[in-house]
Short mmCIF file of C-alpha atoms in Angstrom, two decimals:
data_model
loop_
_atom_site.label_atom_id
_atom_site.label_comp_id
_atom_site.label_asym_id
_atom_site.label_seq_id
_atom_site.Cartn_x
_atom_site.Cartn_y
_atom_site.Cartn_z
CA MET A 1 81.83 186.92 93.80
CA THR A 2 79.48 186.43 96.74
CA ILE A 3 75.74 187.00 96.35
CA SER A 4 73.53 186.31 99.35
CA ALA A 5 70.12 187.25 97.97
CA MET A 6 67.94 184.85 96.01
CA THR A 7 69.33 184.31 92.52
CA PRO A 8 67.98 182.61 89.40
CA THR A 9 70.85 180.12 89.70
CA ALA A 10 69.74 178.94 93.14
CA ALA A 11 66.14 178.58 91.97
CA LEU A 12 67.26 176.67 88.88
CA TRP A 13 68.99 174.02 90.99
CA GLY A 14 66.24 173.66 93.57
CA LYS A 15 68.09 175.42 96.35
CA ARG A 16 66.87 177.61 99.20
CA ASP A 17 66.38 181.27 98.45
CA ASP A 18 68.90 182.20 101.16
CA MET A 19 71.79 180.12 99.84
CA ILE A 20 75.06 182.07 99.84
CA VAL A 21 76.16 181.81 96.24
CA ARG A 22 79.93 181.87 95.81
CA ALA A 23 79.84 181.47 92.01
CA HIS A 24 77.12 181.10 89.38
CA LEU A 25 79.07 179.19 86.72
CA PRO A 26 80.06 176.73 87.90
CA TYR A 27 77.42 176.87 90.63
CA ASN A 28 78.97 176.97 94.10
CA ALA A 29 76.88 177.79 97.17
CA GLU A 30 76.54 177.16 100.89
CA PRO A 31 73.56 177.50 103.25
CA PRO A 32 73.44 179.93 106.17
CA PRO A 33 75.13 178.14 109.09
CA ALA A 34 72.03 178.09 111.33
CA VAL A 35 70.30 175.89 108.73
CA LEU A 36 72.81 173.15 109.55
CA ALA A 37 72.79 173.62 113.30
CA ASP A 38 70.56 170.69 114.25
CA GLY A 39 73.36 168.38 113.11
CA GLY A 40 71.05 165.90 111.42
CA ILE A 41 70.54 165.02 107.79
CA THR A 42 70.68 168.11 105.58
CA PRO A 43 67.70 168.72 103.27
CA ILE A 44 68.69 168.56 99.63
CA ASP A 45 67.71 172.19 99.08
CA ALA A 46 70.23 173.24 101.75
CA PHE A 47 73.09 170.84 100.89
CA TYR A 48 76.16 172.79 99.81
CA ALA A 49 77.23 172.71 96.16
CA ARG A 50 80.87 172.62 95.06
CA ASN A 51 81.55 172.25 91.36
CA HIS A 52 84.27 172.86 88.80
CA GLY A 53 82.38 172.92 85.51
CA ARG A 54 79.01 172.91 83.79
CA PHE A 55 76.69 170.16 84.97
CA PRO A 56 76.35 167.21 82.58
CA ASP A 57 72.77 166.36 81.67
CA THR A 58 72.74 162.59 81.22
CA ALA A 59 69.50 160.65 81.42
CA PRO A 60 69.78 157.40 83.40
CA GLN A 61 69.03 155.31 80.30
CA HIS A 62 72.01 156.88 78.53
CA TRP A 63 74.46 156.66 81.44
CA ARG A 64 77.41 154.26 81.20
CA LEU A 65 80.21 153.39 83.60
CA ALA A 66 83.51 151.93 82.37
CA VAL A 67 85.51 149.87 84.89
CA ASN A 68 89.00 149.05 83.67
CA GLY A 69 92.72 149.08 84.41
CA ARG A 70 94.17 146.41 86.69
CA VAL A 71 91.11 144.18 86.45
CA LYS A 72 90.52 140.72 84.99
CA ARG A 73 87.14 141.52 83.44
CA PRO A 74 86.72 145.11 82.22
CA LEU A 75 83.09 146.20 82.51
CA THR A 76 80.75 148.70 80.95
CA LEU A 77 77.69 149.02 83.17
CA THR A 78 74.35 150.61 82.36
CA TYR A 79 72.23 152.36 84.97
CA ASP A 80 69.81 149.43 84.94
CA GLN A 81 72.62 146.92 85.51
CA LEU A 82 74.13 148.94 88.34
CA THR A 83 70.82 149.41 90.15
CA THR A 84 69.47 145.87 89.72
CA GLU A 85 72.40 143.45 89.55
CA PHE A 86 74.19 144.42 92.79
CA ASP A 87 73.07 144.49 96.40
CA GLN A 88 71.95 147.94 97.51
CA HIS A 89 73.23 149.67 100.64
CA GLU A 90 72.75 152.94 102.50
CA VAL A 91 75.15 155.12 104.44
CA VAL A 92 74.60 158.40 106.25
CA ALA A 93 77.72 160.42 105.56
CA THR A 94 78.92 163.98 105.90
CA LEU A 95 80.69 165.52 102.94
CA ALA A 96 82.91 168.53 103.54
CA CYS A 97 84.66 170.73 101.02
CA ALA A 98 88.40 170.92 101.60
CA GLY A 99 87.99 174.71 101.47
CA ASN A 100 85.33 174.88 104.18
CA ARG A 101 86.15 177.70 106.67
CA ARG A 102 88.57 179.26 104.15
CA ALA A 103 87.18 182.68 105.05
CA GLU A 104 89.17 182.49 108.30
CA LEU A 105 92.39 181.86 106.37
CA LEU A 106 91.60 184.83 104.14
CA ARG A 107 91.73 187.04 107.22
CA VAL A 108 95.36 185.96 107.63
CA ARG A 109 96.51 186.52 104.04
CA PRO A 110 94.83 186.79 100.62
CA ILE A 111 94.22 183.61 98.60
CA PRO A 112 93.54 184.77 95.03
CA GLY A 113 91.05 182.87 92.92
CA LYS A 114 89.49 180.79 95.70
CA GLU A 115 85.95 181.04 97.06
CA ALA A 116 85.60 182.49 100.55
CA TRP A 117 83.73 179.52 102.02
CA ALA A 118 82.52 180.30 105.53
CA HIS A 119 80.75 177.76 107.77
CA GLY A 120 78.46 175.98 105.33
CA ALA A 121 80.55 173.99 102.84
CA ILE A 122 79.68 170.84 104.76
CA SER A 123 76.45 168.81 104.78
CA THR A 124 75.12 165.36 105.63
CA ALA A 125 72.89 163.08 103.58
CA GLN A 126 71.57 159.56 103.46
CA TRP A 127 73.09 157.99 100.36
CA ARG A 128 71.85 154.83 98.66
CA GLY A 129 73.65 152.82 96.03
CA VAL A 130 75.95 149.85 95.63
CA ARG A 131 79.28 149.27 97.24
CA LEU A 132 82.21 150.19 95.04
CA ALA A 133 83.87 147.05 96.40
CA ASP A 134 81.16 144.88 94.83
CA VAL A 135 81.62 146.50 91.42
CA LEU A 136 85.40 146.10 91.67
CA ALA A 137 84.94 142.45 92.64
CA ALA A 138 82.69 141.88 89.63
CA ALA A 139 85.46 143.29 87.44
CA GLY A 140 88.06 141.08 89.11
CA ALA A 141 90.15 143.94 90.45
CA HIS A 142 93.72 143.07 91.34
CA HIS A 143 94.75 143.47 94.97
CA ASP A 144 98.45 144.23 94.69
CA ASP A 145 99.95 146.46 97.36
CA GLY A 146 99.80 150.17 96.62
CA LEU A 147 97.04 150.14 94.03
CA HIS A 148 94.69 153.09 93.69
CA VAL A 149 91.21 153.47 92.26
CA ALA A 150 90.85 156.51 89.99
CA PHE A 151 87.52 158.17 89.19
CA GLU A 152 86.61 160.32 86.22
CA GLY A 153 83.47 162.42 85.94
CA SER A 154 81.80 163.63 82.78
CA ASP A 155 81.98 167.31 83.76
CA ILE A 156 84.71 169.39 82.13
CA ALA A 157 86.68 171.68 84.44
CA GLU A 158 87.86 174.72 82.53
CA GLU A 159 89.96 175.88 85.49
CA ALA A 160 92.22 172.83 85.20
CA THR A 161 95.46 173.05 83.25
CA PRO A 162 94.71 171.85 80.64
CA ALA A 163 90.88 171.76 80.75
CA GLN A 164 89.82 168.19 81.50
CA PRO A 165 87.11 166.06 83.10
CA TYR A 166 87.06 166.30 86.87
CA GLY A 167 88.73 163.34 88.57
CA GLY A 168 90.57 161.98 91.58
CA SER A 169 91.52 158.75 93.28
CA ILE A 170 91.59 156.88 96.57
CA PRO A 171 93.73 153.95 97.72
CA LEU A 172 92.32 150.54 96.84
CA THR A 173 92.18 149.70 100.55
CA LYS A 174 89.69 152.55 101.05
CA ALA A 175 87.81 151.71 97.85
CA MET A 176 87.17 148.20 99.16
CA SER A 177 85.69 149.51 102.42
CA GLN A 178 82.00 148.82 102.96
CA GLU A 179 81.07 152.50 103.30
CA VAL A 180 82.22 153.65 99.84
CA LEU A 181 79.26 153.75 97.46
CA LEU A 182 78.29 154.40 93.88
CA ALA A 183 75.16 156.30 94.81
CA TRP A 184 72.04 157.16 92.83
CA GLN A 185 69.81 158.27 95.70
CA MET A 186 70.17 161.14 98.16
CA ASN A 187 67.78 161.42 101.10
CA SER A 188 65.53 158.80 99.44
CA GLU A 189 65.21 160.84 96.24
CA PRO A 190 66.87 160.29 92.86
CA LEU A 191 70.30 161.90 92.98
CA PRO A 192 69.80 165.48 91.70
CA ARG A 193 71.79 166.64 88.72
CA VAL A 194 73.34 169.43 90.84
CA HIS A 195 74.80 166.76 93.15
CA GLY A 196 76.14 164.43 90.48
CA GLY A 197 73.09 162.57 89.20
CA PRO A 198 72.44 160.09 87.86
CA VAL A 199 75.36 158.42 89.73
CA ARG A 200 78.22 159.69 91.86
CA VAL A 201 80.89 158.28 94.14
CA VAL A 202 80.48 158.79 97.90
CA VAL A 203 83.68 158.36 99.93
CA PRO A 204 82.76 158.83 103.61
CA GLY A 205 85.52 160.16 105.85
CA TYR A 206 87.43 161.78 102.98
CA ILE A 207 87.34 165.34 101.66
CA GLY A 208 84.38 165.95 99.36
CA ALA A 209 86.70 166.33 96.37
CA ARG A 210 87.21 162.56 96.26
CA SER A 211 83.46 161.87 96.00
CA VAL A 212 83.48 162.40 92.24
CA LYS A 213 80.14 163.40 90.71
CA TRP A 214 78.68 162.32 87.34
CA ILE A 215 80.96 159.29 87.47
CA SER A 216 81.75 157.82 84.05
CA ALA A 217 84.94 155.79 84.50
CA ILE A 218 86.74 153.87 87.24
CA THR A 219 90.32 152.69 86.74
CA VAL A 220 92.35 150.44 89.02
CA GLN A 221 95.94 151.57 88.63
CA ALA A 222 99.41 151.50 90.13
CA GLY A 223 99.40 155.00 91.62
CA PRO A 224 97.23 158.02 92.35
CA SER A 225 95.28 159.71 89.59
CA GLU A 226 97.21 162.12 87.41
CA ASN A 227 94.10 164.27 87.07
CA TYR A 228 94.72 167.95 87.77
CA PHE A 229 92.54 167.88 90.89
CA GLN A 230 94.49 165.00 92.41
CA SER A 231 98.02 165.80 91.28
CA ARG A 232 97.99 169.60 91.55
CA ASP A 233 94.97 171.22 93.13
CA TYR A 234 93.69 169.51 96.29
CA ARG A 235 97.04 169.58 98.06
CA ILE A 236 98.45 171.41 101.08
CA LEU A 237 101.34 173.46 99.76
CA PRO A 238 104.07 175.14 101.79
CA ALA A 239 103.16 178.67 102.83
CA ASP A 240 105.83 180.17 100.59
CA ALA A 241 104.94 178.13 97.48
CA ASP A 242 103.64 179.66 94.26
CA PRO A 243 100.50 177.59 93.52
CA ASP A 244 100.73 178.43 89.81
CA ALA A 245 104.29 177.14 89.50
CA VAL A 246 104.38 173.96 91.59
CA ALA A 247 105.07 170.63 89.92
CA ALA A 248 102.57 167.80 89.87
CA GLY A 249 102.69 165.85 93.11
CA GLU A 250 104.16 168.65 95.18
CA GLY A 251 102.64 169.20 98.61
CA ILE A 252 100.46 166.94 100.73
CA SER A 253 97.61 165.21 98.93
CA LEU A 254 94.35 165.63 100.83
CA SER A 255 92.46 162.48 101.73
CA SER A 256 90.83 161.77 105.10
CA LEU A 257 89.15 164.64 106.90
CA ALA A 258 90.99 166.29 109.77
CA LEU A 259 89.46 166.56 113.23
CA ASN A 260 87.31 169.68 113.16
CA CYS A 261 84.40 171.47 114.76
CA ASP A 262 82.48 174.66 114.12
CA ILE A 263 79.94 176.99 115.70
CA LEU A 264 76.81 177.26 113.56
CA ASP A 265 74.32 179.13 115.73
CA PRO A 266 74.72 181.93 116.66
CA THR A 267 77.19 183.04 114.04
CA ASP A 268 79.32 186.00 113.01
CA ASP A 269 77.73 189.44 113.48
CA ASP A 270 74.46 188.06 114.87
CA ARG A 271 72.56 190.10 117.44
CA VAL A 272 71.07 188.12 120.32
CA PRO A 273 69.15 189.22 123.42
CA PRO A 274 70.66 189.03 126.92
CA GLY A 275 69.90 185.98 129.02
CA ARG A 276 69.97 182.31 128.13
CA LEU A 277 71.63 181.52 124.83
CA THR A 278 71.89 178.09 123.21
CA ILE A 279 75.09 177.63 121.21
CA ARG A 280 75.03 174.87 118.59
CA GLY A 281 77.60 173.33 116.30
CA TYR A 282 79.18 170.11 115.10
CA GLY A 283 82.34 168.12 115.55
CA ILE A 284 83.73 165.66 113.04
CA ALA A 285 86.71 163.33 113.03
CA GLY A 286 88.13 161.93 109.82
CA ASP A 287 87.69 158.48 108.33
CA GLY A 288 85.38 156.99 110.92
CA ARG A 289 86.99 158.18 114.14
CA GLY A 290 84.72 159.56 116.84
CA VAL A 291 84.43 162.99 118.47
CA GLU A 292 84.67 162.51 122.22
CA ARG A 293 84.51 166.04 123.59
CA VAL A 294 83.82 169.63 122.57
CA ASP A 295 84.92 172.53 124.78
CA VAL A 296 83.46 176.02 124.55
CA SER A 297 84.98 179.27 125.82
CA LEU A 298 83.41 182.71 126.20
CA ASP A 299 86.66 184.44 127.17
CA ASP A 300 89.02 183.66 124.25
CA GLY A 301 90.22 180.39 125.73
CA LEU A 302 91.03 181.45 129.29
CA THR A 303 88.35 179.12 130.67
CA TRP A 304 86.39 176.30 129.09
CA ARG A 305 83.19 174.39 129.70
CA GLN A 306 82.12 171.12 128.09
CA ALA A 307 79.34 171.14 125.53
CA HIS A 308 76.66 168.47 125.46
CA LEU A 309 77.39 165.95 122.72
CA HIS A 310 74.35 164.62 120.90
CA PRO A 311 74.29 161.24 119.12
CA ALA A 312 75.90 161.25 115.70
CA PRO A 313 73.62 160.24 112.81
CA SER A 314 76.22 157.61 111.87
CA LYS A 315 79.86 156.63 112.22
CA TRP A 316 80.53 158.57 109.01
CA SER A 317 78.82 161.81 109.95
CA TRP A 318 79.30 164.90 112.05
CA ARG A 319 78.33 164.87 115.71
CA PRO A 320 76.10 167.75 116.87
CA TRP A 321 76.76 169.54 120.14
CA SER A 322 75.08 172.29 122.15
CA LEU A 323 75.67 174.40 125.22
CA VAL A 324 73.30 176.73 127.11
CA VAL A 325 74.96 179.81 128.61
CA ASP A 326 73.89 183.10 130.18
CA VAL A 327 75.09 186.16 128.31
CA ALA A 328 75.17 189.84 129.28
CA PRO A 329 74.88 192.87 126.97
CA GLY A 330 77.98 193.70 124.96
CA PRO A 331 80.34 192.04 122.47
CA LEU A 332 80.51 188.25 122.69
CA ARG A 333 83.24 186.00 121.33
CA ILE A 334 82.64 182.25 121.33
CA THR A 335 85.42 179.72 120.80
CA ALA A 336 85.06 175.94 120.39
CA ARG A 337 87.47 173.06 120.05
CA ALA A 338 87.00 169.30 119.62
CA TRP A 339 88.84 166.23 120.88
CA ASP A 340 88.72 162.83 119.19
CA GLU A 341 88.72 159.32 120.63
CA ALA A 342 92.53 159.20 120.56
CA GLY A 343 92.84 162.38 122.65
CA ALA A 344 93.92 164.53 119.70
CA ALA A 345 92.74 168.16 119.66
CA GLN A 346 92.46 170.84 117.01
CA PRO A 347 95.24 173.36 116.42
CA GLU A 348 94.56 176.75 117.98
CA SER A 349 95.45 179.19 115.24
CA ALA A 350 94.23 179.60 111.67
CA ALA A 351 97.40 181.61 111.00
CA SER A 352 99.51 178.52 111.64
CA LEU A 353 97.52 176.60 109.01
CA TRP A 354 97.54 179.19 106.21
CA ASN A 355 98.43 177.69 102.84
CA PRO A 356 98.32 179.14 99.31
CA ARG A 357 95.10 177.36 98.30
CA GLY A 358 93.32 177.73 101.60
CA TYR A 359 92.61 174.09 102.32
CA GLY A 360 92.20 172.12 105.54
CA ASN A 361 91.37 174.84 108.07
CA ASN A 362 90.61 172.94 111.28
CA ALA A 363 91.69 175.57 113.79
CA TRP A 364 89.59 176.36 116.86
CA ALA A 365 86.22 177.69 115.76
CA ARG A 366 85.51 181.33 116.61
CA VAL A 367 82.53 183.62 116.08
CA ALA A 368 82.02 187.21 117.20
CA LEU A 369 78.57 188.72 117.78
CA ASN A 370 76.69 191.24 119.88
CA VAL A 371 74.36 190.81 122.84
CA GLN A 372 71.82 193.64 122.95
#
């Protein structure tokens, strides 16, 4: 269910009154795309929310984190220990839902039971916390080849089969990277409950699903997490697969973000006056790679012009772009595509990317509007 007007749910969680609410329980919402169009740090009240269960309500003094598995010294950390006994670090990072831009895939074929995320299930924040690597080092984590680090939150996902705490995992090599944090601040404020407070994982460069909120346990183990959301849900399945019948581990497990870009302003069905029009959007390349070029077309890809790339807030964030064009009265279709530092470009067609759960749409961005 999509509700675009102000709702009690949005007000309850400190969100803008124009958030596009995709579900009330659990609360899932995205901001209007123009709110994100400056490409900087997203205000907390506009940061998208993607959740799978009721929000835990754990006071910092009652929070505990268990660190176990393939470690020499299993730990149980309090909030005070985590925030005072380890060096603190900050990272500006963009988080993106794996289902962002799913609405375009829904125009190809139905995807039952999945939210119709449009342009706004992506946001950028300044996160502060401690490096996961430092906590793993304190626990004496093993460093054997092929190890993974599994996360478990304290939220219960009723949609999982069976119902279970939300969880996921990343390879140990990524977990030991300097950018991966256990964060308790967001944009210099205590991490809000709606975004995983008191403490969450932040895994820059990976799909948002791996940045587990309300973190309660970390396990170093021999393989990926067997949690429903790692082994069954956040996976790219073949187009002809039945998502309700696939076995655990089938399909491609989602990890690093794919090269992507989008048009945020103007957006679908907008009405703009004739004359000079500034088009704004973002490009992002997964796991620390850089966006090197964004092309924009006003004639469905027959001709292209280069957009102006603005500085990215960080290595782990989106890169804003803009282009000023002259537009005449009538229908207007805008297309954009990004190139990364290796010369890779986005696929052209959303139809070619359709999959039964609607994940990973990184086709050329397209919006249709009217000049009048």
